[in-house]
Amino acid sequence: MKKLFVISGSSGVGKGTVIKEFLKRHPGFKLSVSCTTRGIRAGEVHGENYFFLSKEEFKKCIENEEFLEWAEFSGNHYGTKKSFVEECLKRGDNLILEIDTKGALNVKKLMPDAVLIFIAPPSMEELESRLRGRHTETEEAIQKRLASIKLEIENSKKFDHIVVNDTVENAVKALEEIMI
Ligand code: 5GP
């Protein structure tokens, strides 16, 4: 029986890098492609990073109950299509969803066998200094991010596993122990 894994983590924690490294080493795992209404970023490909939908298209999918879960995040909508997950599991892929903690807890309600993994920063202080080290955001924006990170950490108490991302290598090893 192939498995569904849901990986969440606060922004700035480097979960993208950890997941990418894991996928490189384990080709039997697939990363789900979500739908979003946010604009496409340089280097992103429709159908690979996301399915980029208009607000109207996204609304239609909600009305037609096509999403397993969906959420609003920073003013944009993100959702996981039921059909995408069903097809992957039918094909026999191990599937990873990289979604926010609220979405993850909703998936767990619908699919209790899903394994929820939270990627945590080594400490709040470390994360704060990483965010400040970027020098790209205002104090207000940083405070907003820190507040949402605290909420994510609160939600993560209901997760099955917590992986601390002190180094990419350690975090990938911890994922391997859980997922393989
Ligand atoms: P970004 O815009 O940086 O690609 O993603 C922003 C946030 O949306 C990340 O925390 C990401 O995990 C989350 N996200 C991406 N796809 C989905 C989805 O399908 N559902 C939910 N709930 N969150 C998602």
Short mmCIF file of C-alpha atoms and ligand atoms in Angstrom, two decimals:
data_model
loop_
_atom_site.label_atom_id
_atom_site.label_comp_id
_atom_site.label_asym_id
_atom_site.label_seq_id
_atom_site.Cartn_x
_atom_site.Cartn_y
_atom_site.Cartn_z
CA MET A 1 0.00 0.00 0.00
CA LYS A 2 1.55 3.33 -1.04
CA LYS A 3 1.48 6.19 1.42
CA LEU A 4 0.53 9.84 1.59
CA PHE A 5 2.89 12.19 3.47
CA VAL A 6 2.07 15.79 4.28
CA ILE A 7 5.01 18.09 4.98
CA SER A 8 4.52 21.56 6.48
CA GLY A 9 6.92 24.13 7.85
CA SER A 10 7.16 27.83 8.42
CA SER A 11 8.55 30.04 5.71
CA GLY A 12 12.28 30.63 6.00
CA VAL A 13 12.83 27.19 7.48
CA GLY A 14 14.23 25.71 4.26
CA LYS A 15 11.66 22.94 3.80
CA GLY A 16 11.80 23.32 0.02
CA THR A 17 15.52 22.52 -0.04
CA VAL A 18 15.08 19.51 2.26
CA ILE A 19 12.21 18.06 0.18
CA LYS A 20 14.12 18.61 -3.09
CA GLU A 21 17.14 16.74 -1.72
CA PHE A 22 14.93 13.90 -0.44
CA LEU A 23 13.21 13.54 -3.85
CA LYS A 24 16.58 13.45 -5.63
CA ARG A 25 17.57 10.42 -3.53
CA HIS A 26 14.18 8.66 -3.64
CA PRO A 27 12.58 8.62 -7.09
CA GLY A 28 9.65 6.46 -5.86
CA PHE A 29 8.23 9.56 -4.18
CA LYS A 30 6.26 12.22 -6.06
CA LEU A 31 5.53 15.80 -5.00
CA SER A 32 1.94 16.90 -5.47
CA VAL A 33 1.28 19.85 -7.76
CA SER A 34 -1.21 22.24 -6.15
CA CYS A 35 -3.42 24.86 -7.75
CA THR A 36 -2.90 28.52 -6.87
CA THR A 37 -4.17 31.97 -7.78
CA ARG A 38 -0.85 33.65 -7.01
CA GLY A 39 1.21 35.04 -9.86
CA ILE A 40 3.81 32.85 -11.53
CA ARG A 41 7.41 33.58 -10.36
CA ALA A 42 10.45 33.66 -12.63
CA GLY A 43 11.60 30.12 -13.36
CA GLU A 44 8.29 28.48 -12.38
CA VAL A 45 6.49 26.23 -14.85
CA HIS A 46 2.70 25.73 -15.11
CA GLY A 47 1.93 22.10 -14.26
CA GLU A 48 5.28 21.57 -12.57
CA ASN A 49 5.45 24.00 -9.64
CA TYR A 50 1.74 24.76 -9.58
CA PHE A 51 -1.30 24.84 -11.79
CA PHE A 52 -1.74 28.62 -12.00
CA LEU A 53 -5.46 29.41 -12.07
CA SER A 54 -7.45 32.63 -12.28
CA LYS A 55 -9.62 33.56 -9.29
CA GLU A 56 -12.70 32.56 -11.33
CA GLU A 57 -11.26 29.17 -12.26
CA PHE A 58 -10.30 28.52 -8.63
CA LYS A 59 -13.79 29.48 -7.44
CA LYS A 60 -15.35 27.05 -9.92
CA CYS A 61 -13.16 24.23 -8.57
CA ILE A 62 -14.34 25.04 -5.02
CA GLU A 63 -17.99 25.03 -6.14
CA ASN A 64 -17.55 21.72 -7.95
CA GLU A 65 -15.93 20.25 -4.82
CA GLU A 66 -12.79 19.34 -6.75
CA PHE A 67 -10.41 20.13 -3.87
CA LEU A 68 -9.33 17.71 -1.14
CA GLU A 69 -8.43 20.85 0.82
CA TRP A 70 -7.82 24.50 0.02
CA ALA A 71 -6.66 27.53 1.99
CA GLU A 72 -6.02 31.23 1.72
CA PHE A 73 -2.43 32.20 2.38
CA SER A 74 -1.05 35.76 2.13
CA GLY A 75 -4.03 36.89 0.07
CA ASN A 76 -3.83 34.06 -2.48
CA HIS A 77 -5.67 30.77 -2.73
CA TYR A 78 -3.96 27.36 -2.73
CA GLY A 79 -5.62 23.98 -3.14
CA THR A 80 -4.91 20.28 -3.63
CA LYS A 81 -7.06 18.57 -6.27
CA LYS A 82 -8.71 15.31 -5.18
CA SER A 83 -8.15 13.85 -8.66
CA PHE A 84 -4.38 14.50 -8.51
CA VAL A 85 -4.01 12.64 -5.19
CA GLU A 86 -6.29 9.77 -6.23
CA GLU A 87 -4.44 9.22 -9.52
CA CYS A 88 -1.02 9.20 -7.85
CA LEU A 89 -2.08 6.72 -5.19
CA LYS A 90 -3.77 4.53 -7.83
CA ARG A 91 -0.56 4.53 -9.91
CA GLY A 92 1.31 3.32 -6.81
CA ASP A 93 3.36 6.46 -6.12
CA ASN A 94 4.27 7.53 -2.60
CA LEU A 95 2.96 11.07 -2.58
CA ILE A 96 4.17 14.16 -0.69
CA LEU A 97 1.93 17.20 -0.19
CA GLU A 98 3.80 20.38 0.74
CA ILE A 99 1.03 22.50 2.24
CA ASP A 100 0.38 24.74 5.24
CA THR A 101 -0.41 23.30 8.69
CA LYS A 102 -4.13 24.08 8.52
CA GLY A 103 -4.41 22.26 5.20
CA ALA A 104 -2.40 19.37 6.64
CA LEU A 105 -4.79 18.93 9.57
CA ASN A 106 -7.75 19.00 7.17
CA VAL A 107 -6.15 16.25 5.05
CA LYS A 108 -5.62 14.13 8.20
CA LYS A 109 -9.35 14.38 8.98
CA LEU A 110 -10.26 13.14 5.48
CA MET A 111 -7.42 10.62 5.14
CA PRO A 112 -6.45 9.39 8.64
CA ASP A 113 -3.64 7.21 7.23
CA ALA A 114 -1.77 10.30 5.97
CA VAL A 115 1.49 10.91 7.86
CA LEU A 116 1.96 14.54 8.97
CA ILE A 117 5.52 15.86 9.26
CA PHE A 118 6.44 19.34 10.47
CA ILE A 119 9.82 20.83 9.58
CA ALA A 120 10.83 23.09 12.45
CA PRO A 121 13.60 25.66 12.79
CA PRO A 122 16.37 24.83 15.33
CA SER A 123 14.91 27.62 17.50
CA MET A 124 12.68 30.69 17.24
CA GLU A 125 15.76 32.88 17.82
CA GLU A 126 17.58 31.21 14.94
CA LEU A 127 14.61 31.66 12.62
CA GLU A 128 14.18 35.30 13.62
CA SER A 129 17.83 36.01 12.92
CA ARG A 130 17.55 34.21 9.55
CA LEU A 131 14.52 36.34 8.62
CA ARG A 132 16.28 39.54 9.75
CA GLY A 133 19.48 38.49 7.99
CA ARG A 134 17.74 38.76 4.64
CA HIS A 135 17.35 42.53 5.13
CA THR A 136 14.48 42.46 2.66
CA GLU A 137 11.51 43.14 4.91
CA THR A 138 10.12 45.87 7.13
CA GLU A 139 9.88 45.34 10.90
CA GLU A 140 6.08 45.11 10.52
CA ALA A 141 6.39 42.37 7.89
CA ILE A 142 8.86 40.46 10.07
CA GLN A 143 6.51 40.68 13.09
CA LYS A 144 3.63 39.40 10.93
CA ARG A 145 5.69 36.45 9.74
CA LEU A 146 6.83 35.62 13.28
CA ALA A 147 3.20 35.65 14.47
CA SER A 148 2.14 33.27 11.69
CA ILE A 149 5.14 31.04 12.42
CA LYS A 150 4.07 30.80 16.08
CA LEU A 151 0.60 29.72 14.93
CA GLU A 152 2.12 27.08 12.64
CA ILE A 153 4.25 25.76 15.53
CA GLU A 154 1.09 25.61 17.67
CA ASN A 155 -0.68 23.57 14.94
CA SER A 156 2.34 21.29 14.61
CA LYS A 157 1.66 19.85 18.09
CA LYS A 158 -1.02 17.72 16.39
CA PHE A 159 1.45 16.38 13.78
CA ASP A 160 2.82 12.81 13.77
CA HIS A 161 6.49 13.84 13.50
CA ILE A 162 8.64 16.94 13.97
CA VAL A 163 11.91 17.20 12.04
CA VAL A 164 14.35 19.89 13.14
CA ASN A 165 16.17 21.44 10.21
CA ASP A 166 19.56 22.22 11.74
CA THR A 167 21.37 21.00 8.62
CA VAL A 168 19.89 19.75 5.33
CA GLU A 169 21.74 16.43 5.69
CA ASN A 170 20.33 15.77 9.19
CA ALA A 171 16.82 16.76 8.14
CA VAL A 172 16.91 14.47 5.06
CA LYS A 173 18.14 11.58 7.24
CA ALA A 174 15.30 12.19 9.70
CA LEU A 175 12.80 12.17 6.80
CA GLU A 176 14.28 8.89 5.52
CA GLU A 177 13.79 7.27 8.93
CA ILE A 178 10.14 8.30 8.97
CA MET A 179 9.23 7.73 5.33
CA ILE A 180 11.23 4.72 4.15
P1 5GP B 1 4.36 29.80 -2.05
O1 5GP B 1 3.48 30.91 -2.55
O2 5GP B 1 5.60 30.33 -1.36
O3 5GP B 1 4.68 28.80 -3.13
O4 5GP B 1 3.54 28.99 -0.94
C1 5GP B 1 3.00 29.62 0.16
C2 5GP B 1 2.43 28.61 1.16
O5 5GP B 1 1.32 27.90 0.61
C3 5GP B 1 3.43 27.52 1.61
O6 5GP B 1 3.36 27.40 3.03
C4 5GP B 1 2.91 26.27 0.95
O7 5GP B 1 3.24 25.12 1.72
C5 5GP B 1 1.42 26.53 0.95
N1 5GP B 1 0.71 25.72 -0.06
C6 5GP B 1 1.12 25.39 -1.31
N2 5GP B 1 0.20 24.63 -1.92
C7 5GP B 1 -0.81 24.45 -1.04
C8 5GP B 1 -2.06 23.73 -1.09
O8 5GP B 1 -2.43 23.09 -2.06
N3 5GP B 1 -2.83 23.81 0.03
C9 5GP B 1 -2.47 24.49 1.17
N4 5GP B 1 -3.27 24.47 2.21
N5 5GP B 1 -1.31 25.17 1.24
C10 5GP B 1 -0.50 25.16 0.16
#
